[in-house]
XYZ file of C-alpha atoms in Angstrom:
526
model
C 3.753 -24.941 33.814
C 0.333 -24.086 33.256
C -2.171 -26.158 31.779
C -3.135 -24.114 28.949
C 0.804 -23.768 27.823
C 1.359 -27.628 27.601
C -1.984 -27.644 25.288
C -4.294 -28.867 26.653
C -7.750 -26.831 28.382
C -6.964 -24.066 26.116
C -9.183 -20.967 26.685
C -9.157 -20.238 22.644
C -7.028 -21.738 19.819
C -4.645 -24.555 19.254
C -2.330 -25.288 16.438
C -3.311 -28.568 14.490
C 0.690 -29.525 15.955
C -0.526 -29.815 19.395
C 2.680 -32.236 20.742
C 4.602 -29.260 19.341
C 3.654 -27.002 22.452
C 3.466 -30.565 24.549
C 7.099 -31.080 24.500
C 8.395 -27.395 23.639
C 11.554 -26.176 24.711
C 12.167 -22.884 25.158
C 13.713 -22.844 21.043
C 10.779 -24.013 20.022
C 8.292 -21.508 20.447
C 8.509 -16.574 20.750
C 5.806 -15.608 22.868
C 4.529 -12.058 22.535
C 1.399 -11.009 24.191
C -1.019 -7.220 25.225
C -3.808 -5.974 27.379
C -4.135 -5.122 23.649
C -4.684 -7.147 20.616
C -5.887 -6.924 17.829
C -7.838 -10.593 17.071
C -11.124 -11.667 15.516
C -12.601 -8.827 14.956
C -11.855 -7.503 18.621
C -9.462 -5.579 20.474
C -8.693 -8.222 23.622
C -5.903 -8.603 25.452
C -4.030 -11.907 23.948
C -0.836 -14.069 23.718
C 0.604 -15.304 20.893
C 2.525 -18.595 20.991
C 5.034 -18.221 17.141
C 6.931 -21.370 15.900
C 10.151 -20.468 15.792
C 10.314 -23.417 12.801
C 7.699 -22.448 10.460
C 6.882 -18.838 11.889
C 3.903 -19.261 12.102
C 1.223 -18.508 15.015
C 0.883 -21.534 16.429
C -1.868 -20.355 19.555
C -3.795 -17.635 19.618
C -4.750 -16.738 24.335
C -7.501 -14.512 25.165
C -5.463 -13.536 28.068
C -1.920 -12.291 28.937
C -0.356 -15.162 30.865
C 2.762 -14.422 32.403
C 6.314 -16.016 31.197
C 5.880 -19.121 33.968
C 2.963 -20.415 31.289
C 6.085 -21.494 29.331
C 9.133 -23.621 29.150
C 11.775 -21.833 31.627
C 13.862 -19.617 29.019
C 11.537 -19.070 26.456
C 12.046 -15.971 24.194
C 8.848 -13.983 25.987
C 8.270 -10.039 25.640
C 5.064 -8.837 27.528
C 3.966 -4.991 25.073
C 1.017 -3.559 27.772
C 0.085 -1.434 26.482
C 0.964 -1.592 22.808
C -0.763 -2.515 20.056
C -0.475 -5.998 19.161
C -2.129 -5.617 15.466
C -1.366 -7.584 12.261
C 1.491 -6.789 9.899
C 0.746 -4.396 6.832
C 0.367 -5.600 3.491
C 0.268 -2.392 1.366
C -1.024 -3.727 -1.721
C 0.605 -0.747 -3.756
C 4.119 -0.526 -3.985
C 6.976 1.244 -6.611
C 10.270 -0.519 -5.957
C 11.616 0.291 -9.148
C 14.392 -1.893 -9.526
C 15.855 -2.953 -11.983
C 16.361 -0.528 -14.338
C 15.413 2.850 -11.912
C 16.964 1.792 -8.780
C 18.413 5.320 -8.481
C 14.723 6.122 -7.607
C 13.515 3.278 -5.708
C 15.023 -0.394 -4.606
C 14.253 -3.599 -3.252
C 16.219 -2.870 0.347
C 15.393 0.745 0.878
C 11.981 0.493 -0.251
C 11.732 -2.775 2.277
C 13.464 -1.107 5.195
C 11.209 1.723 5.568
C 8.496 -0.624 4.768
C 9.331 -2.494 8.229
C 9.919 0.738 10.078
C 6.324 1.599 9.347
C 4.489 -1.810 9.983
C 4.005 -3.250 7.074
C 5.249 -6.386 6.538
C 4.640 -6.957 3.420
C 4.638 -5.301 -0.215
C 3.751 -6.145 -3.287
C 5.407 -4.265 -6.038
C 3.375 -2.714 -9.654
C 5.150 -3.266 -13.197
C 6.166 -0.210 -13.141
C 8.616 2.074 -13.222
C 11.165 -0.710 -13.228
C 13.090 -1.200 -16.263
C 12.148 -3.863 -17.732
C 8.386 -4.106 -16.702
C 6.742 -6.627 -15.454
C 5.214 -7.796 -18.574
C 6.614 -11.800 -18.951
C 7.940 -13.622 -17.433
C 11.249 -13.010 -18.236
C 10.576 -9.653 -16.855
C 9.011 -11.221 -13.689
C 12.696 -12.986 -14.323
C 14.254 -10.320 -13.856
C 12.704 -8.631 -10.905
C 13.226 -11.532 -9.137
C 16.724 -11.861 -9.099
C 17.546 -8.289 -8.547
C 15.543 -9.083 -5.198
C 17.221 -11.634 -3.842
C 18.697 -10.790 -0.627
C 17.700 -8.127 -0.038
C 14.084 -7.529 0.953
C 13.056 -6.828 4.749
C 9.881 -7.610 4.267
C 7.856 -10.208 2.163
C 7.652 -8.746 -1.664
C 5.344 -9.776 -4.165
C 4.511 -8.703 -7.718
C 2.075 -7.267 -10.137
C 1.828 -8.526 -13.711
C 1.015 -5.265 -15.900
C -1.797 -4.909 -18.812
C 0.017 -3.547 -22.582
C -1.577 -3.394 -25.546
C 0.234 -7.024 -27.068
C 0.579 -8.851 -24.437
C -2.749 -11.105 -23.450
C -0.795 -14.068 -24.437
C 1.601 -13.723 -21.528
C -0.840 -12.741 -19.234
C -1.546 -17.090 -18.321
C 2.312 -17.496 -17.748
C 2.070 -14.373 -15.353
C -1.010 -16.469 -13.330
C 1.102 -19.293 -13.309
C 4.756 -17.650 -12.452
C 2.727 -16.219 -9.438
C 1.827 -12.380 -9.402
C -0.705 -11.593 -7.178
C -2.948 -9.775 -10.258
C -2.628 -7.278 -12.857
C -2.468 -3.275 -13.751
C -3.327 -1.085 -16.451
C -3.821 2.194 -17.626
C -5.873 3.706 -19.270
C -3.976 7.040 -19.452
C -0.383 8.317 -20.533
C 1.452 6.367 -17.335
C 4.674 8.296 -17.523
C 6.533 6.135 -18.701
C 6.737 4.876 -22.480
C 8.081 1.480 -21.866
C 4.352 1.473 -19.793
C 1.636 2.572 -22.458
C -1.591 2.920 -22.140
C -4.553 0.492 -22.896
C -6.775 0.691 -25.529
C -10.926 -0.719 -25.103
C -10.152 -3.083 -27.149
C -6.946 -4.573 -25.185
C -9.186 -4.159 -21.792
C -12.170 -6.552 -23.814
C -9.181 -8.927 -24.662
C -7.608 -9.086 -21.576
C -10.968 -9.629 -19.322
C -11.519 -12.860 -22.606
C -8.220 -14.363 -20.972
C -7.989 -13.896 -17.980
C -11.905 -14.063 -17.011
C -11.840 -17.871 -15.326
C -8.112 -17.057 -13.876
C -7.548 -16.863 -10.012
C -6.253 -13.288 -10.505
C -7.419 -9.398 -9.584
C -7.099 -6.862 -12.650
C -6.230 -3.606 -11.603
C -6.622 0.042 -13.260
C -5.414 3.390 -13.211
C -8.669 4.745 -13.982
C -7.557 8.028 -15.287
C -9.668 8.336 -19.132
C -8.877 11.872 -20.974
C -13.625 12.617 -22.255
C -14.116 13.182 -26.374
C -14.858 16.197 -24.680
C -12.751 17.734 -22.161
C -11.751 21.237 -21.313
C -7.883 20.333 -20.478
C -5.610 17.545 -21.475
C -4.386 16.419 -18.755
C -0.326 17.080 -18.678
C -0.392 18.329 -22.359
C -2.477 21.689 -20.714
C 0.297 23.508 -21.231
C 1.270 22.931 -24.563
C -2.142 24.207 -25.595
C -3.765 26.414 -27.063
C -7.306 28.478 -25.804
C -9.912 26.793 -24.669
C -7.569 24.321 -23.559
C -4.559 26.488 -22.400
C -4.238 26.869 -18.279
C -6.564 27.980 -16.007
C -3.045 29.515 -13.956
C 0.291 29.869 -13.001
C 2.347 26.000 -13.911
C 3.629 26.720 -9.966
C 0.625 26.789 -8.980
C -1.712 23.569 -7.892
C -5.229 24.601 -8.364
C -3.846 24.686 -12.168
C -3.009 21.255 -12.601
C -5.549 20.202 -10.172
C -7.940 22.027 -13.324
C -6.230 19.721 -15.628
C -6.575 16.547 -14.354
C -11.061 16.621 -12.720
C -12.969 13.766 -11.151
C -14.221 13.553 -14.760
C -10.697 11.755 -16.161
C -12.126 9.283 -13.003
C -15.143 8.742 -13.731
C -14.914 8.402 -17.547
C -12.109 5.723 -17.442
C -14.264 3.806 -15.130
C -17.852 3.662 -16.725
C -15.172 2.748 -19.835
C -14.256 -0.526 -17.974
C -18.271 -0.876 -16.885
C -18.644 -0.932 -19.852
C -16.865 -3.999 -20.557
C -17.301 -5.789 -16.795
C -20.246 -8.705 -18.471
C -17.168 -9.984 -20.926
C -15.822 -11.757 -17.503
C -18.831 -12.019 -14.566
C -16.746 -13.644 -12.095
C -13.125 -11.724 -12.595
C -12.307 -9.712 -9.231
C -12.213 -5.708 -10.842
C -10.421 -3.357 -8.601
C -9.623 0.568 -9.181
C -6.842 1.700 -7.844
C -5.610 5.483 -5.881
C -8.828 6.385 -5.643
C -9.449 10.551 -5.025
C -12.872 11.553 -6.491
C -16.123 10.965 -4.352
C -17.764 11.578 -7.390
C -16.850 8.360 -9.080
C -18.698 6.606 -5.653
C -21.872 6.585 -6.934
C -21.726 4.871 -9.643
C -19.112 1.797 -8.138
C -22.580 1.533 -5.493
C -24.726 0.762 -8.516
C -22.118 -1.414 -10.196
C -21.724 -3.610 -7.559
C -25.157 -3.421 -6.715
C -25.913 -5.181 -9.770
C -23.187 -8.030 -9.222
C -20.341 -6.593 -11.077
C -17.267 -7.757 -9.095
C -15.358 -4.535 -8.478
C -14.148 -2.929 -5.919
C -11.363 0.096 -4.750
C -8.724 1.333 -3.335
C -7.507 4.869 -1.781
C -3.916 6.297 -0.172
C -3.326 7.901 3.158
C -2.434 10.718 0.957
C -6.097 11.863 -0.228
C -7.266 11.201 2.747
C -4.562 13.388 4.650
C -4.055 16.102 2.425
C -6.175 19.003 0.832
C -5.762 20.801 -1.984
C -5.851 24.192 -0.223
C -3.165 23.559 1.521
C -0.848 23.040 -0.646
C 1.757 25.324 -1.353
C 3.080 27.302 -4.782
C 5.234 25.532 -6.128
C 5.231 22.358 -3.612
C 5.382 19.481 -6.593
C 6.074 17.039 -3.227
C 2.403 16.953 -3.570
C 2.310 16.159 -7.437
C 0.326 12.901 -7.885
C -2.580 11.366 -10.605
C -5.194 11.976 -9.625
C -4.509 14.638 -7.906
C -5.172 15.542 -4.040
C -8.239 17.469 -4.125
C -9.307 19.668 -2.116
C -11.184 19.285 2.034
C -14.240 18.549 1.102
C -13.963 15.813 -0.958
C -11.692 13.853 1.456
C -13.742 14.171 3.785
C -16.172 12.198 1.272
C -13.318 10.158 0.950
C -14.030 9.462 4.864
C -17.766 9.211 4.986
C -17.684 6.088 2.413
C -14.552 5.027 3.764
C -16.250 4.412 7.390
C -19.221 2.821 5.879
C -17.094 -0.837 6.317
C -19.380 -3.170 4.810
C -21.270 -0.444 2.524
C -18.333 0.838 0.911
C -16.764 0.097 -2.195
C -13.653 1.215 -1.478
C -11.966 -1.827 0.500
C -8.392 -1.136 0.681
C -5.555 1.662 1.981
C -2.600 1.413 0.524
C 0.631 4.050 0.095
C 1.123 4.075 -3.860
C 5.200 4.695 -2.806
C 6.157 6.445 -5.711
C 9.424 7.796 -5.811
C 11.866 9.595 -8.065
C 14.871 11.699 -7.512
C 14.533 14.395 -6.257
C 16.071 16.740 -9.175
C 12.681 15.811 -11.083
C 11.002 16.500 -8.430
C 11.838 20.273 -9.677
C 11.401 21.708 -6.280
C 12.238 24.918 -5.552
C 15.523 25.427 -3.210
C 13.791 26.807 -0.461
C 11.839 23.371 -0.075
C 12.390 20.470 1.865
C 13.715 17.825 0.015
C 15.025 19.963 -3.080
C 18.178 19.428 -5.056
C 20.001 22.269 -6.234
C 22.434 22.296 -8.786
C 21.076 19.442 -10.681
C 20.081 18.504 -13.398
C 16.179 18.640 -14.394
C 14.606 15.177 -16.046
C 11.899 13.874 -18.015
C 11.637 16.574 -20.179
C 12.159 19.444 -17.866
C 14.421 22.771 -18.292
C 16.534 24.031 -15.846
C 13.593 27.208 -14.765
C 10.952 24.915 -14.403
C 11.795 24.863 -10.785
C 8.236 24.340 -9.323
C 6.071 23.245 -12.264
C 3.687 20.671 -11.538
C 3.160 19.552 -15.203
C 6.646 19.158 -15.931
C 8.000 17.240 -12.969
C 7.243 13.310 -12.222
C 3.809 12.955 -9.480
C 3.981 10.372 -7.113
C 3.758 10.311 -3.150
C 6.835 9.502 -1.589
C 4.876 7.853 1.933
C 5.980 3.712 1.968
C 6.238 3.015 6.219
C 4.486 6.238 7.022
C 1.353 4.639 6.502
C 0.107 3.475 9.285
C 0.702 6.646 11.841
C -0.695 8.840 8.085
C -3.503 6.879 9.086
C -3.719 6.923 12.405
C -3.365 11.001 12.764
C -5.906 12.035 10.228
C -8.327 9.338 13.225
C -8.007 11.202 15.926
C -8.153 14.696 13.864
C -11.714 13.863 13.229
C -12.104 12.394 16.956
C -12.952 8.988 15.718
C -12.976 6.421 17.880
C -9.969 4.312 18.791
C -11.197 1.592 19.073
C -12.955 0.332 16.431
C -10.425 3.040 14.289
C -7.749 0.205 15.079
C -10.081 -2.467 14.058
C -10.963 -1.231 10.613
C -7.146 -0.564 10.436
C -6.329 -4.412 10.330
C -9.426 -3.988 8.190
C -8.116 -1.638 5.064
C -4.666 -1.959 5.794
C -3.784 -5.982 6.233
C -7.294 -8.307 5.948
C -8.444 -6.501 2.494
C -5.436 -6.207 1.250
C -4.401 -9.470 2.240
C -6.955 -10.593 0.548
C -6.877 -8.603 -2.664
C -3.541 -9.948 -3.305
C -4.629 -13.975 -2.753
C -2.867 -14.078 0.955
C -5.187 -14.200 3.050
C -4.379 -17.714 3.648
C -1.028 -16.802 5.086
C -0.953 -12.447 5.879
C -3.587 -9.827 7.436
C -4.829 -10.988 10.808
C -3.483 -12.637 13.728
C -4.950 -16.127 13.637
C -3.972 -19.854 14.353
C -1.987 -21.517 10.726
C -0.693 -17.750 9.684
C 1.920 -16.304 9.013
C 3.798 -14.622 12.396
C 3.615 -11.065 10.773
C 2.835 -8.297 14.070
C 3.144 -4.351 14.468
C 3.235 -3.777 17.467
C 1.695 0.004 17.478
C 1.541 2.621 20.018
C -1.324 4.656 19.480
C -0.365 7.374 21.578
C 3.768 8.024 20.598
C 4.381 10.739 18.335
C 7.559 11.838 15.847
C 8.332 14.439 13.345
C 8.710 13.056 9.677
C 11.991 13.509 9.491
C 14.796 11.654 7.517
C 16.073 9.559 10.088
C 12.203 8.327 9.597
C 11.974 8.538 6.072
C 13.783 5.050 5.757
C 12.684 5.815 1.364
C 15.828 6.123 -1.070
C 15.310 9.359 -1.913
C 14.013 11.884 1.407
C 11.717 13.511 -0.854
C 7.927 13.800 0.844
C 5.313 16.507 1.864
C 5.272 14.522 5.098
C 7.969 15.939 5.748
C 8.211 17.928 9.011
C 4.419 17.478 10.284
C 3.889 15.733 13.165
C 2.352 12.421 13.051
C 0.775 10.507 16.043
C 1.233 6.597 16.204
C 4.968 5.052 16.412
C 5.610 1.555 15.823
C 7.412 0.709 17.831
C 9.095 -2.549 16.619
C 7.655 -5.223 13.397
C 7.768 -8.649 12.678
C 8.137 -10.904 10.139
C 7.369 -14.359 10.103
C 8.044 -14.859 14.061
C 10.983 -12.533 13.544
C 12.146 -9.091 14.259
C 13.077 -7.817 11.507
C 12.605 -3.215 12.684
C 12.817 -1.753 16.627
C 12.790 1.683 17.398
C 14.849 1.333 20.284
C 17.754 -1.548 18.451
C 17.107 -1.056 14.034
C 17.100 -3.845 12.142
C 18.470 -7.272 11.791
C 17.846 -8.527 15.454
C 18.786 -11.559 13.102
C 21.176 -10.611 11.168
C 20.126 -9.394 7.639
C 17.240 -9.426 5.313
C 14.542 -12.387 5.943
C 11.527 -10.808 3.481
C 10.466 -13.520 1.349
C 9.503 -13.593 -2.291
C 5.910 -14.523 -2.806
C 5.564 -16.563 -5.575
C 2.520 -19.090 -5.612
C 0.123 -18.960 -7.782
C -3.406 -17.545 -6.212
C -6.302 -20.358 -6.177
C -9.490 -19.615 -7.176
C -11.561 -17.550 -4.374
């Protein structure tokens, strides 16, 4: 046995418990290796030694060690030339259980995540019933999740009018942050907050170890639109065109909605100068300069964007294809290009994270015309829609289904733009792993391939392609704008805390079923 496999003369780093390797038996460790792995912000050959007892990485070597370096019988796989990436942390997912489990649930949503190399998801406080706005409601969600999670799951708390007294107890209960809306959320049980509500939240949470996030759309006092209400308005606020035209919908949610909301948040930020603030699903490039100025002046604020804003463009959306409806809306190609330009300024960008905002519903609520994939003909319409509203972008539920497809979506678009392969792999590990883990206070466990962290690993084949069809949409309802698209980049295997939970070759459950933990330890103040 080579000396470095026993914990001595290591070419890189060893965990604190060196004796565990010195005296290791084949059942104590699992070893994964590849000629390409993202380690310490570089692409390098690597061998990862994982404790089967703790599920943590206990050694990292900057070379591919042979099986003979380890005790006979040690589980060992060399994945070369595939890439070992940190498991993705998708910090914006709507799992909807309990209450709307027919839209999505813990079992289906986390299986879909594992399919695409996502090893941690953080569940939004809506659209479950009840929403996660009190500790009692959080406990209901925890009970619903038990035994159903294929990946690790964290939870956000919700900001709604009147629940300020519930926020600190939710912090102690282990929520990863809070989210509020400055515009109608689409569900009655999660109303928007006012400026007075935001001020009270900032004062309550000013010194707490948490992050406060906002859906930043707000109708300006004087506007040429009133959002989804446009279809019922009289001139001059009437729709700009047919309700099944995407341009009509886009006109109804202009960039000014995002700008006005962000200005409102920034105007109150002085109340909690140390509290991290975050803008979820930023779509409008017009908001970037004001966020840059705010950060330069010391405001503790960041933003995320989503896979769909980086890959879809308004010009390509067909009439009536409501699979593309989301809020804020998908904007034009020039806007998409601007988001990429900002994102690629990695060190200075205000866009620190890329997430799915997986926000599914049952197909009938999407009101898809019968000729489009994912439509269900004959089902009763919902959300106040009439039977004849097929293709109506205003009556349809807003949300893009993509959990577990994000890495491939991002990789496909980056390669279309002819971005450097190595640089893009490193950037993906920042945007979707390290920075998302930090955003939710899990950087001590997640987001990197490093000694002492959970062995959450995505084995990524960056050259393979696949077509998005039912077999690659493992979320509950197979209704997504990505259906039928060919994506480049395939996750061959997904490991959660040292256990292989999904393989393209063998499917799910090598260890017998869901292994996901609920991440409820309270955050520590940064």
